[in-house]
Coordinates of C-alpha atoms in Angstrom, one line a residue:
M260 CA -107.2 39.0 -24.4
P261 CA -104.0 40.2 -22.6
R262 CA -102.8 38.1 -19.7
D263 CA -103.0 39.4 -16.2
T264 CA -99.3 39.9 -15.5
D265 CA -100.0 41.5 -12.1
R266 CA -101.2 38.3 -10.6
S267 CA -98.4 36.6 -8.6
L268 CA -98.0 32.9 -8.3
P269 CA -99.4 31.3 -5.1
P270 CA -96.8 30.5 -2.4
P271 CA -95.6 26.9 -2.2
P272 CA -97.4 24.8 0.4
T273 CA -95.8 24.7 3.8
L274 CA -94.7 21.3 4.8
P275 CA -95.7 20.3 8.3
T276 CA -92.8 19.9 10.8
P277 CA -92.2 16.2 11.3
R278 CA -93.2 14.9 14.7
L279 CA -90.4 12.9 16.4
V280 CA -91.3 9.7 18.1
P281 CA -89.9 10.2 21.6
A282 CA -88.6 6.6 22.0
V283 CA -86.7 6.7 18.7
E284 CA -85.3 10.1 19.5
R285 CA -84.0 8.9 22.9
T286 CA -82.6 5.7 21.4
S287 CA -80.7 7.8 18.7
R288 CA -79.2 10.0 21.4
L289 CA -78.2 7.0 23.5
L290 CA -76.5 5.4 20.5
D291 CA -74.7 8.7 19.8
A292 CA -73.5 8.8 23.4
L293 CA -72.1 5.2 23.2
A294 CA -70.5 6.0 19.8
D295 CA -68.8 9.2 21.1
A296 CA -67.5 7.5 24.3
H297 CA -63.8 6.4 24.5
E298 CA -64.6 3.7 27.1
P299 CA -67.7 1.8 28.4
L300 CA -70.2 3.9 30.3
S301 CA -72.3 3.0 33.4
L302 CA -76.0 3.5 33.5
A303 CA -75.5 6.4 35.9
E304 CA -73.1 8.1 33.6
L305 CA -75.3 7.7 30.6
A306 CA -78.3 9.1 32.6
R307 CA -76.2 12.1 33.5
R308 CA -74.9 12.8 30.0
L309 CA -78.3 12.5 28.4
S310 CA -80.4 14.0 31.2
L311 CA -82.7 11.1 31.2
P312 CA -84.1 8.9 34.1
R313 CA -82.3 5.7 34.7
S314 CA -85.6 3.8 34.5
S315 CA -86.1 4.9 30.9
L316 CA -82.5 4.1 29.9
H317 CA -82.5 0.7 31.6
G318 CA -85.2 -0.5 29.2
L319 CA -83.6 1.0 26.1
L320 CA -80.2 -0.5 27.0
A321 CA -81.7 -3.9 27.6
T322 CA -83.3 -3.8 24.2
L323 CA -80.1 -2.6 22.5
V324 CA -78.0 -5.3 24.1
E325 CA -80.5 -8.0 23.0
L326 CA -80.3 -6.6 19.4
D327 CA -76.5 -6.5 19.5
L328 CA -76.6 -2.7 19.1
A329 CA -75.0 -2.4 22.6
R330 CA -72.8 -4.5 24.8
R331 CA -72.8 -4.9 28.6
N332 CA -69.5 -5.9 30.4
D333 CA -69.0 -7.6 33.8
E334 CA -68.9 -4.1 35.5
A335 CA -72.4 -3.3 34.2
E336 CA -71.0 -0.7 31.7
F337 CA -72.2 -0.3 28.2
S338 CA -70.5 0.2 24.8
L339 CA -71.6 0.2 21.2
G340 CA -72.4 -3.3 19.8
P341 CA -71.2 -5.0 16.7
R342 CA -74.5 -4.7 14.8
A343 CA -73.8 -1.0 14.3
L344 CA -70.9 -2.0 12.0
R345 CA -73.3 -3.6 9.5
W346 CA -75.1 -0.2 9.2
A347 CA -71.8 1.6 8.8
D348 CA -70.7 -0.8 6.1
A349 CA -74.0 -0.4 4.3
F350 CA -73.8 3.4 4.5
T351 CA -70.2 3.2 3.1
A352 CA -71.3 0.9 0.2
Q353 CA -74.4 3.0 -0.6
S354 CA -72.8 6.5 -0.4
G355 CA -71.7 8.0 -3.6
L356 CA -69.4 10.4 -1.7
M357 CA -67.7 7.5 0.1
R358 CA -67.4 5.4 -3.1
A359 CA -65.9 8.4 -4.9
F360 CA -63.3 9.0 -2.2
D361 CA -62.3 5.4 -2.0
A362 CA -61.9 5.2 -5.8
H363 CA -60.0 8.4 -6.4
A364 CA -57.8 8.3 -3.3
R365 CA -55.9 5.4 -4.8
R366 CA -55.2 7.3 -8.0
I367 CA -53.3 10.3 -6.7
A368 CA -49.7 9.3 -6.8
A369 CA -48.6 12.3 -4.6
L370 CA -50.8 11.0 -1.8
G371 CA -49.9 7.4 -2.0
T372 CA -48.1 6.9 1.3
E373 CA -49.8 9.6 3.3
T374 CA -52.9 9.6 5.6
I375 CA -55.9 11.1 3.9
M376 CA -59.3 11.8 5.3
L377 CA -62.9 12.6 4.1
A378 CA -64.9 14.8 6.5
T379 CA -68.2 16.6 6.7
L380 CA -69.2 19.7 8.7
E381 CA -71.6 19.3 11.6
G382 CA -72.1 22.6 13.4
R383 CA -68.7 23.7 14.8
D384 CA -67.1 20.3 14.3
V385 CA -66.0 18.1 11.5
T386 CA -66.9 14.4 11.5
Y387 CA -64.6 11.9 9.7
L388 CA -66.5 9.7 7.2
A389 CA -63.4 7.8 5.9
C390 CA -59.7 7.6 6.5
R391 CA -56.9 5.9 4.6
Q392 CA -54.0 5.5 6.9
G393 CA -50.5 6.3 5.6
S394 CA -47.3 4.5 6.1
R395 CA -46.0 6.8 8.9
P396 CA -47.6 7.2 12.4
L397 CA -49.0 10.6 13.2
A398 CA -49.7 12.5 16.5
V399 CA -53.4 12.0 15.9
N400 CA -55.3 8.8 15.3
F401 CA -57.9 9.8 12.7
R402 CA -60.9 7.3 12.9
V403 CA -64.2 7.0 11.2
G404 CA -66.8 8.9 13.3
G405 CA -64.1 10.9 15.1
R406 CA -64.8 14.6 15.6
F407 CA -62.6 17.7 15.9
P408 CA -63.3 21.5 16.1
A409 CA -63.7 22.6 12.5
I410 CA -61.5 25.7 12.9
C411 CA -58.6 23.5 14.1
T412 CA -58.6 21.3 10.9
S413 CA -57.7 22.0 7.3
S414 CA -60.9 20.1 6.2
G415 CA -63.1 22.1 8.5
K416 CA -61.6 25.4 7.4
A417 CA -61.9 24.4 3.7
M418 CA -65.7 23.8 4.2
L419 CA -66.2 26.9 6.3
A420 CA -64.6 29.0 3.5
S421 CA -67.3 27.9 1.2
L422 CA -69.9 29.6 3.4
E423 CA -70.9 33.3 3.8
D424 CA -69.5 35.0 6.8
K425 CA -72.9 35.1 8.5
A426 CA -73.3 31.3 8.0
V427 CA -69.8 30.8 9.5
T428 CA -70.8 32.7 12.6
Q429 CA -74.0 30.7 12.9
A430 CA -72.1 27.4 12.5
L431 CA -69.6 28.3 15.2
G432 CA -72.3 29.4 17.7
A433 CA -71.7 31.4 20.8
G434 CA -68.8 31.0 23.2
P435 CA -65.0 31.2 22.8
L436 CA -63.3 29.6 19.8
P437 CA -61.9 26.1 20.5
R438 CA -58.1 25.6 20.5
L439 CA -56.3 22.3 20.6
T440 CA -52.7 23.7 20.6
R441 CA -51.0 27.0 21.2
H442 CA -51.1 27.6 17.4
G443 CA -54.9 27.7 17.3
I444 CA -56.9 30.6 15.9
T445 CA -57.6 33.1 18.7
S446 CA -60.3 35.4 17.3
L447 CA -63.1 35.6 14.8
A448 CA -61.2 38.3 12.9
S449 CA -58.2 36.0 12.5
L450 CA -60.5 33.2 11.3
R451 CA -62.1 35.5 8.7
R452 CA -58.7 36.6 7.3
Q453 CA -57.7 32.9 7.0
L454 CA -61.0 32.0 5.3
A455 CA -60.4 34.8 2.8
D456 CA -57.0 33.3 2.0
I457 CA -58.5 29.9 1.6
R458 CA -61.1 31.2 -0.9
H459 CA -58.3 32.8 -2.9
D460 CA -55.9 29.9 -2.8
G461 CA -58.3 27.0 -3.1
H462 CA -57.0 25.0 -0.1
A463 CA -56.7 25.3 3.6
V464 CA -53.8 24.6 6.0
D465 CA -53.7 23.3 9.5
D466 CA -50.3 24.3 10.7
E467 CA -49.9 22.4 14.1
E468 CA -53.4 23.5 15.1
T469 CA -54.7 19.9 15.6
A470 CA -51.5 18.5 17.0
E471 CA -48.0 19.8 17.6
G472 CA -45.6 18.7 14.8
M473 CA -48.3 17.9 12.3
Q474 CA -49.4 19.8 9.2
C475 CA -52.5 19.1 7.1
F476 CA -53.7 20.4 3.8
G477 CA -57.4 20.3 2.9
A478 CA -59.7 21.1 -0.1
P479 CA -63.5 21.4 -0.4
V480 CA -65.7 18.8 -2.2
F481 CA -68.8 20.2 -4.0
G482 CA -72.0 18.5 -5.3
A483 CA -74.3 19.2 -8.1
R484 CA -76.4 21.8 -6.3
G485 CA -75.5 24.5 -3.8
A486 CA -72.5 26.7 -3.3
A487 CA -71.6 25.3 0.1
A488 CA -69.1 22.4 0.2
L489 CA -70.6 18.9 0.8
A490 CA -67.4 17.6 2.4
A491 CA -63.7 18.1 2.3
V492 CA -60.6 15.9 1.9
A493 CA -57.3 16.4 3.7
V494 CA -53.8 15.0 3.9
S495 CA -51.9 14.9 7.2
V496 CA -48.1 14.7 7.4
I497 CA -45.3 15.2 9.9
K498 CA -44.1 18.7 9.6
A499 CA -40.4 18.1 10.4
G500 CA -38.4 17.7 7.2
L501 CA -41.3 18.7 4.9
T502 CA -39.7 20.5 1.9
A503 CA -41.3 23.2 -0.1
K504 CA -41.4 20.9 -3.1
R505 CA -43.1 18.1 -1.2
R506 CA -45.5 20.5 0.3
A507 CA -46.5 21.8 -3.1
E508 CA -47.0 18.2 -4.3
L509 CA -49.3 17.4 -1.4
V510 CA -51.4 20.6 -2.0
Q511 CA -51.7 19.8 -5.7
G512 CA -52.6 16.2 -4.8
I513 CA -55.3 17.0 -2.3
R514 CA -56.8 19.6 -4.6
Q515 CA -56.9 17.1 -7.4
L516 CA -58.6 14.5 -5.2
A517 CA -61.2 17.1 -4.2
A518 CA -61.7 18.1 -7.9
D519 CA -62.1 14.4 -9.0
I520 CA -64.6 13.6 -6.3
S521 CA -66.6 16.8 -7.0
T522 CA -66.7 16.0 -10.7
E523 CA -68.0 12.5 -10.0
L524 CA -70.7 14.0 -7.8
G525 CA -71.8 16.3 -10.6
A526 CA -70.4 19.6 -9.5
P527 CA -70.0 22.2 -12.2
P528 CA -66.6 23.6 -12.9
P529 CA -65.7 26.7 -10.8
A530 CA -66.6 30.0 -12.3
T531 CA -63.3 31.6 -11.3
M532 CA -60.1 30.3 -9.9
T533 CA -56.7 32.0 -9.8
A534 CA -54.3 29.4 -11.3
R535 CA -50.6 29.9 -10.8
S536 CA -48.1 27.3 -11.8
H537 CA -45.2 28.2 -9.6
P538 CA -45.5 27.2 -5.9
T539 CA -44.2 29.7 -3.3
T540 CA -43.1 29.4 0.3
P541 CA -45.8 29.9 2.9
K542 CA -46.0 33.2 4.7
P543 CA -44.5 33.3 8.2
R544 CA -47.2 32.7 10.8
A545 CA -47.7 35.4 13.5
S546 CA -47.9 34.0 17.0
G547 CA -51.3 32.5 17.6
T548 CA -52.7 33.5 14.2
P549 CA -51.8 30.9 11.5
R550 CA -52.3 32.0 7.9
A551 CA -53.3 29.9 5.0
S552 CA -50.3 28.7 3.0
R553 CA -49.8 30.7 -0.3
I554 CA -48.7 27.5 -2.1
A555 CA -50.3 27.8 -5.5
T556 CA -51.1 25.1 -8.0
S557 CA -52.4 24.9 -11.5
T558 CA -54.8 22.1 -10.6
P559 CA -58.4 23.4 -10.8
L560 CA -60.8 22.8 -8.0

């Protein structure tokens, strides 16, 4: 008897939307607020930032202080407590991405003395998961948990370039594009041109967009599934005195680091990649519209 080929398969079952426990959700937001603050915050300030009543926050804070998840100073201001470090250390130890970064970052000779970072994309920002400080001070103190606008950073642009244009627009959301310096991207059209360059070149450039006098080179990190980057690695250097030869070494080094981490995470080799063995000088940047460097390297992503 012939099989009924017109009968379609039943749709997969729809999973119910998880119901958040209000107290846990408020506690998570409170811990995020303490983690993002650069100084201790008063109860009134926390209530304002979180749009929560002081009475609710008072009980949560008292519990967090008792559990060493928060600290209260003599001025009745609150900051993150030491117990959070245990969770951060546990996450670092358990995360394959973090382990791969830590292992391979030591093996790239070209990056040996420079500051290198591992970041993920969260909406329109990047969040730094790990940072290995270099031997020279920079204009920006990159720290674990720190956030920057994605379009101002080489790591953020490297990850955005792995997305479709529609997904990029959704990630950036409404409102004007953020700028940290006068060199920042000024329009969505400029950003799209830069992302097209990044897809072609295999790396991204932050040319004084995060801080004046600093240049960063970033490359995407991929996992076993999905076309979008899981993370990105970047190297930051002082721009003054940076030669074309050294720039090419840094680009090759950061691309190799991204490739090594991607391989360890099970990413398949890229289907296509334009490989050129002779580095070239970056194109001049038009005012307010930085372009991705055209430095090429034979190192595959």
